PDB file of C-alpha atoms in Angstrom:
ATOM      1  CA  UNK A 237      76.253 -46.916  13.103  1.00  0.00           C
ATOM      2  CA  UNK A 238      72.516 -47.450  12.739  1.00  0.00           C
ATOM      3  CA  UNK A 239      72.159 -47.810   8.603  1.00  0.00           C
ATOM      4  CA  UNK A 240      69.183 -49.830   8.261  1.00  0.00           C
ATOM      5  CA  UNK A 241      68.253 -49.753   4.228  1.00  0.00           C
ATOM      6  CA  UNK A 242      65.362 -48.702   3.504  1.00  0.00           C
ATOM      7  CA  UNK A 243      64.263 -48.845  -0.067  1.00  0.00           C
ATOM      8  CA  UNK A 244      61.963 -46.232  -1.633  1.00  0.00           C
ATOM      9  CA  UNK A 245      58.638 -47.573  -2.675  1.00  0.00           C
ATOM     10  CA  UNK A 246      58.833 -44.863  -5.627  1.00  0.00           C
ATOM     11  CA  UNK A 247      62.253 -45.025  -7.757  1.00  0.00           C
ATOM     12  CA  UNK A 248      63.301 -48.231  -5.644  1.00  0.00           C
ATOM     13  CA  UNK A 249      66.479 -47.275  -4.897  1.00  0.00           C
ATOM     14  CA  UNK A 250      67.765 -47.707  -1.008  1.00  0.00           C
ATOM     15  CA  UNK A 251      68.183 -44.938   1.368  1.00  0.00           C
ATOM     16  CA  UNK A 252      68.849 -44.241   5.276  1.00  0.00           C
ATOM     17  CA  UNK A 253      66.534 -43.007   7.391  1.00  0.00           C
ATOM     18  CA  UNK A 254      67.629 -39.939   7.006  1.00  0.00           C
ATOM     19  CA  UNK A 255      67.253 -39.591   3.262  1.00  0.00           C
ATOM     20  CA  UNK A 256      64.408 -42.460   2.564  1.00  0.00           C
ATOM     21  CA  UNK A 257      61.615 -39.082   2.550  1.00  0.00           C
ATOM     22  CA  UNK A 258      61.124 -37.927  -1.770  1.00  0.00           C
ATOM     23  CA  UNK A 259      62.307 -34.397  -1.219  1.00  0.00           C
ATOM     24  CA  UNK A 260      65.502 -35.716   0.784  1.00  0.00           C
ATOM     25  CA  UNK A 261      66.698 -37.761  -1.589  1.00  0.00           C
ATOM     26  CA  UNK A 262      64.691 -35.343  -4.579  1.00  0.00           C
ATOM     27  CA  UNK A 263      63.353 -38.691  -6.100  1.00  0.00           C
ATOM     28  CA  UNK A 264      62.380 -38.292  -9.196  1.00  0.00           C
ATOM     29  CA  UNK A 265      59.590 -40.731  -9.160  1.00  0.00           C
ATOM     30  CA  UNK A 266      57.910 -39.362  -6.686  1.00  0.00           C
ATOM     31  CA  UNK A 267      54.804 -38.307  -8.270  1.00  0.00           C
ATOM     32  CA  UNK A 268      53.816 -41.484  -9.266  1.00  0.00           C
ATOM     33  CA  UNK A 269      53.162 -42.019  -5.061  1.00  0.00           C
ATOM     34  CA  UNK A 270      52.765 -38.779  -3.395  1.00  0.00           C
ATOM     35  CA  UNK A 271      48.707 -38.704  -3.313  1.00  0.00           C
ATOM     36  CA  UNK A 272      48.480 -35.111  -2.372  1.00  0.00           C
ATOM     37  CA  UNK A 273      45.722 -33.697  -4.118  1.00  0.00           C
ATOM     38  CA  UNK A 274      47.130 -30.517  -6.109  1.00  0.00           C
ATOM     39  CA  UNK A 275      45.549 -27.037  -5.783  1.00  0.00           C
ATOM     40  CA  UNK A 276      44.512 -24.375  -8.489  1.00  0.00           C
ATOM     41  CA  UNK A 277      46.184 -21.309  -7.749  1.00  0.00           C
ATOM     42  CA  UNK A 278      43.874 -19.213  -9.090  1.00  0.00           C
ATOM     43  CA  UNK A 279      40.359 -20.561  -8.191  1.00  0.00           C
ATOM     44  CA  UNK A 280      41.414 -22.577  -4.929  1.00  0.00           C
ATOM     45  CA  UNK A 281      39.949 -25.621  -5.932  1.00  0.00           C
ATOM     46  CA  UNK A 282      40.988 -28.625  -5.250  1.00  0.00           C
ATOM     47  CA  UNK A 283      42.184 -30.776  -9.055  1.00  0.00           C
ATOM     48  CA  UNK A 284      41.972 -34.457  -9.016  1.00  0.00           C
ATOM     49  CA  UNK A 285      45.026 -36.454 -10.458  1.00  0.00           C
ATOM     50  CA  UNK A 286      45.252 -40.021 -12.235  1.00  0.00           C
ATOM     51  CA  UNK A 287      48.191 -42.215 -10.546  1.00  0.00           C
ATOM     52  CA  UNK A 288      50.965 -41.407 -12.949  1.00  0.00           C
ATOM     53  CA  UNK A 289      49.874 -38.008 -14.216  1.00  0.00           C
ATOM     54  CA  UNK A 290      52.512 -35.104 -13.185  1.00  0.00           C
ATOM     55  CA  UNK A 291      50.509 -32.590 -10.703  1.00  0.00           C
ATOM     56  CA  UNK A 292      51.943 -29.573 -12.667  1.00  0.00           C
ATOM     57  CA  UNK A 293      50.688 -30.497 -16.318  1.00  0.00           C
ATOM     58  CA  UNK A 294      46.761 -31.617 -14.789  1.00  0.00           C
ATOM     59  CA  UNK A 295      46.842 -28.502 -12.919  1.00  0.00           C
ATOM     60  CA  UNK A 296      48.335 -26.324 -15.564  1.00  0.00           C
ATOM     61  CA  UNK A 297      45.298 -28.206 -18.233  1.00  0.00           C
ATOM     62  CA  UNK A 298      43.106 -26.823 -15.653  1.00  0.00           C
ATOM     63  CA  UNK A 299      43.847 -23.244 -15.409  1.00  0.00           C
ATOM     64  CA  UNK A 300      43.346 -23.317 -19.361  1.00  0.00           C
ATOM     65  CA  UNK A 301      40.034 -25.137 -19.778  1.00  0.00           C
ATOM     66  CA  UNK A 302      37.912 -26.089 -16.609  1.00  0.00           C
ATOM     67  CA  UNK A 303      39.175 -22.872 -14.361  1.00  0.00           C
ATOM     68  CA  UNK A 304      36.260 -20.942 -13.074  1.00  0.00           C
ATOM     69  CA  UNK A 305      38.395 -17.920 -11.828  1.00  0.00           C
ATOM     70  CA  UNK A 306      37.154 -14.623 -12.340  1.00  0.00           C
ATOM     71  CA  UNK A 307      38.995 -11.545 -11.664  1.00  0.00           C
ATOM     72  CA  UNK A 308      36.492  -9.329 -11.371  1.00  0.00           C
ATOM     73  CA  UNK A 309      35.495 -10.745  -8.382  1.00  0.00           C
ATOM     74  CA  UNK A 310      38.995 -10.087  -6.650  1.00  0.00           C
ATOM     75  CA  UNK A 311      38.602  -6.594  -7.062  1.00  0.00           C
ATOM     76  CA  UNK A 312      34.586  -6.142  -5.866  1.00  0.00           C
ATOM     77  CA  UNK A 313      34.471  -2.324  -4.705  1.00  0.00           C
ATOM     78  CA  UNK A 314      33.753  -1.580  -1.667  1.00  0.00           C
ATOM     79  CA  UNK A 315      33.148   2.385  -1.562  1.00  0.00           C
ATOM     80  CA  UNK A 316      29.237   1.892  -3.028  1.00  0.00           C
ATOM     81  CA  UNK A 317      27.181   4.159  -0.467  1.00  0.00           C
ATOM     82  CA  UNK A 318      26.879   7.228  -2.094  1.00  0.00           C
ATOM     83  CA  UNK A 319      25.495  10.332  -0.356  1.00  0.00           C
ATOM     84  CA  UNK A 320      21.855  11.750  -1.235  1.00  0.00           C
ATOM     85  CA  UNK A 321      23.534  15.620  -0.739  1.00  0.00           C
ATOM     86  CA  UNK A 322      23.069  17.086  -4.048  1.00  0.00           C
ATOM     87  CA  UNK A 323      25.855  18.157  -5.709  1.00  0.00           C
ATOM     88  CA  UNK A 324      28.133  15.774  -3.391  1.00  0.00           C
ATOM     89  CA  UNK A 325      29.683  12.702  -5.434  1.00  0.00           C
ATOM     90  CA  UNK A 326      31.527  10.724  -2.134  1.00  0.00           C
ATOM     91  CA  UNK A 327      31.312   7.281  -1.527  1.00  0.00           C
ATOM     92  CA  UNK A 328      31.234   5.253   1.722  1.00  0.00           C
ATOM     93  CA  UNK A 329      32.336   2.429   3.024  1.00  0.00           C
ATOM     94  CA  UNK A 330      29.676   2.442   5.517  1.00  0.00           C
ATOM     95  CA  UNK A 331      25.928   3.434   5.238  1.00  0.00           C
ATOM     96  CA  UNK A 332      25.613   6.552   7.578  1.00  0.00           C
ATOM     97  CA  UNK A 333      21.997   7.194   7.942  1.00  0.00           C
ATOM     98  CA  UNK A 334      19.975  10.409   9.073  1.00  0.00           C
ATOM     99  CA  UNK A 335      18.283   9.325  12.280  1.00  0.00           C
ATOM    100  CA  UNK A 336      15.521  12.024  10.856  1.00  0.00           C
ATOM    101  CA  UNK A 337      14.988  11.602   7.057  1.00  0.00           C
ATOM    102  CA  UNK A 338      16.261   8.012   6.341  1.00  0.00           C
ATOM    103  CA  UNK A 339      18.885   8.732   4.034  1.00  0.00           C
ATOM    104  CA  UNK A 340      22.492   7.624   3.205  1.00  0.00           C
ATOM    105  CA  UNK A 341      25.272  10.546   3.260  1.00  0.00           C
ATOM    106  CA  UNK A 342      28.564  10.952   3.520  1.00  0.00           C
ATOM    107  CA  UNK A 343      30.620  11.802   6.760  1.00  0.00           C
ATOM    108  CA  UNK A 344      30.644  15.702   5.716  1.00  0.00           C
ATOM    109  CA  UNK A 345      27.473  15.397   5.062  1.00  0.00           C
ATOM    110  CA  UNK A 346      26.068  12.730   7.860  1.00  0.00           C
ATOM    111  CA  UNK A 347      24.713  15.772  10.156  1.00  0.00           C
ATOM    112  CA  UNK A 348      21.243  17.053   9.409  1.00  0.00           C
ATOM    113  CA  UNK A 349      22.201  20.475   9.493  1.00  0.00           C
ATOM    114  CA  UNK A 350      24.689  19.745   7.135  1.00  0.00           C
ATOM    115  CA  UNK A 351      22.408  18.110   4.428  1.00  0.00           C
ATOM    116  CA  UNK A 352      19.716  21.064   4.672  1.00  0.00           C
ATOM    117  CA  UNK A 353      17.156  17.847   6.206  1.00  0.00           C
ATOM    118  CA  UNK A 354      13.296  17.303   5.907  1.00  0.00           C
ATOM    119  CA  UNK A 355      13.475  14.671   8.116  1.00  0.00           C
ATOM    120  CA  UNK A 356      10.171  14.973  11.035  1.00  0.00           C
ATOM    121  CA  UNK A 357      11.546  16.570  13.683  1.00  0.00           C
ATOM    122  CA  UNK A 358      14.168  19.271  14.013  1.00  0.00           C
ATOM    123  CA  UNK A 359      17.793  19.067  15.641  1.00  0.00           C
ATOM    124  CA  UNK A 360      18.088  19.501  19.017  1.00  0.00           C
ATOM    125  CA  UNK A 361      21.367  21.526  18.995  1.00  0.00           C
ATOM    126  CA  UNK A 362      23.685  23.051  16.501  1.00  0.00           C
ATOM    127  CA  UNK A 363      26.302  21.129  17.536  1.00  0.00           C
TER     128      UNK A 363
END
């Protein structure tokens, strides 16, 4: 009852209301108005577009040349404490430090009866 045509300022072809939007009426022209700014999947930046230019080939040229993704970076490590025991090889998360020597061990090894320590003063249990 209410058809009031509305043409589409993209393909110019008339539509309702409830088809005049690009993706409900999947207008093919649509790029040449939509001015959302496209985003690199990889490096989450932001690529500029000409009027005109299709979002998928600028971003696509991107990725190949001006991308400054690095992988490595993803994948940063994040066990790097290692423990001062001798002998032990583990890797924390976490720095666990000796109250009495200073230095960085692991959680077997986080006790100062457990890493044989020089630290000043002496346990007061054997807890």
């Amino acid at each position: 009852l209410d058809f009031l045509p509305l043409k589409c300022d993209a393909c110019e072809e008339v539509f309702c209301k409830d088809h005049i939007r690009y993706d409900d009426h999947k207008c093919s022209s649509a790029y040449k108005k939509n001015v959302q700014v496209p985003v690199c999947p990889l490096c989450n930046t932001p690529v500029p577009i000409q009027k005109g230019e299709i979002p998928d080939m600028v971003v696509g040229a991107h990725m190949d040349k001006d991308c400054k993704y690095n992988p490595a970076q993803q994948k940063q490590r994040i066990f790097t404490n290692k423990c001062l025991k001798p002998g032990c090889k583990r890797k924390e998360m976490m720095k666990l430090v000796c109250e009495q020597c200073g230095g960085n061990f692991c959680i077997k090894h986080r006790h100062p009866l457990d890493h044989d320590c020089k630290g000043s003063s002496h346990p007061t249990s054997k807890a």
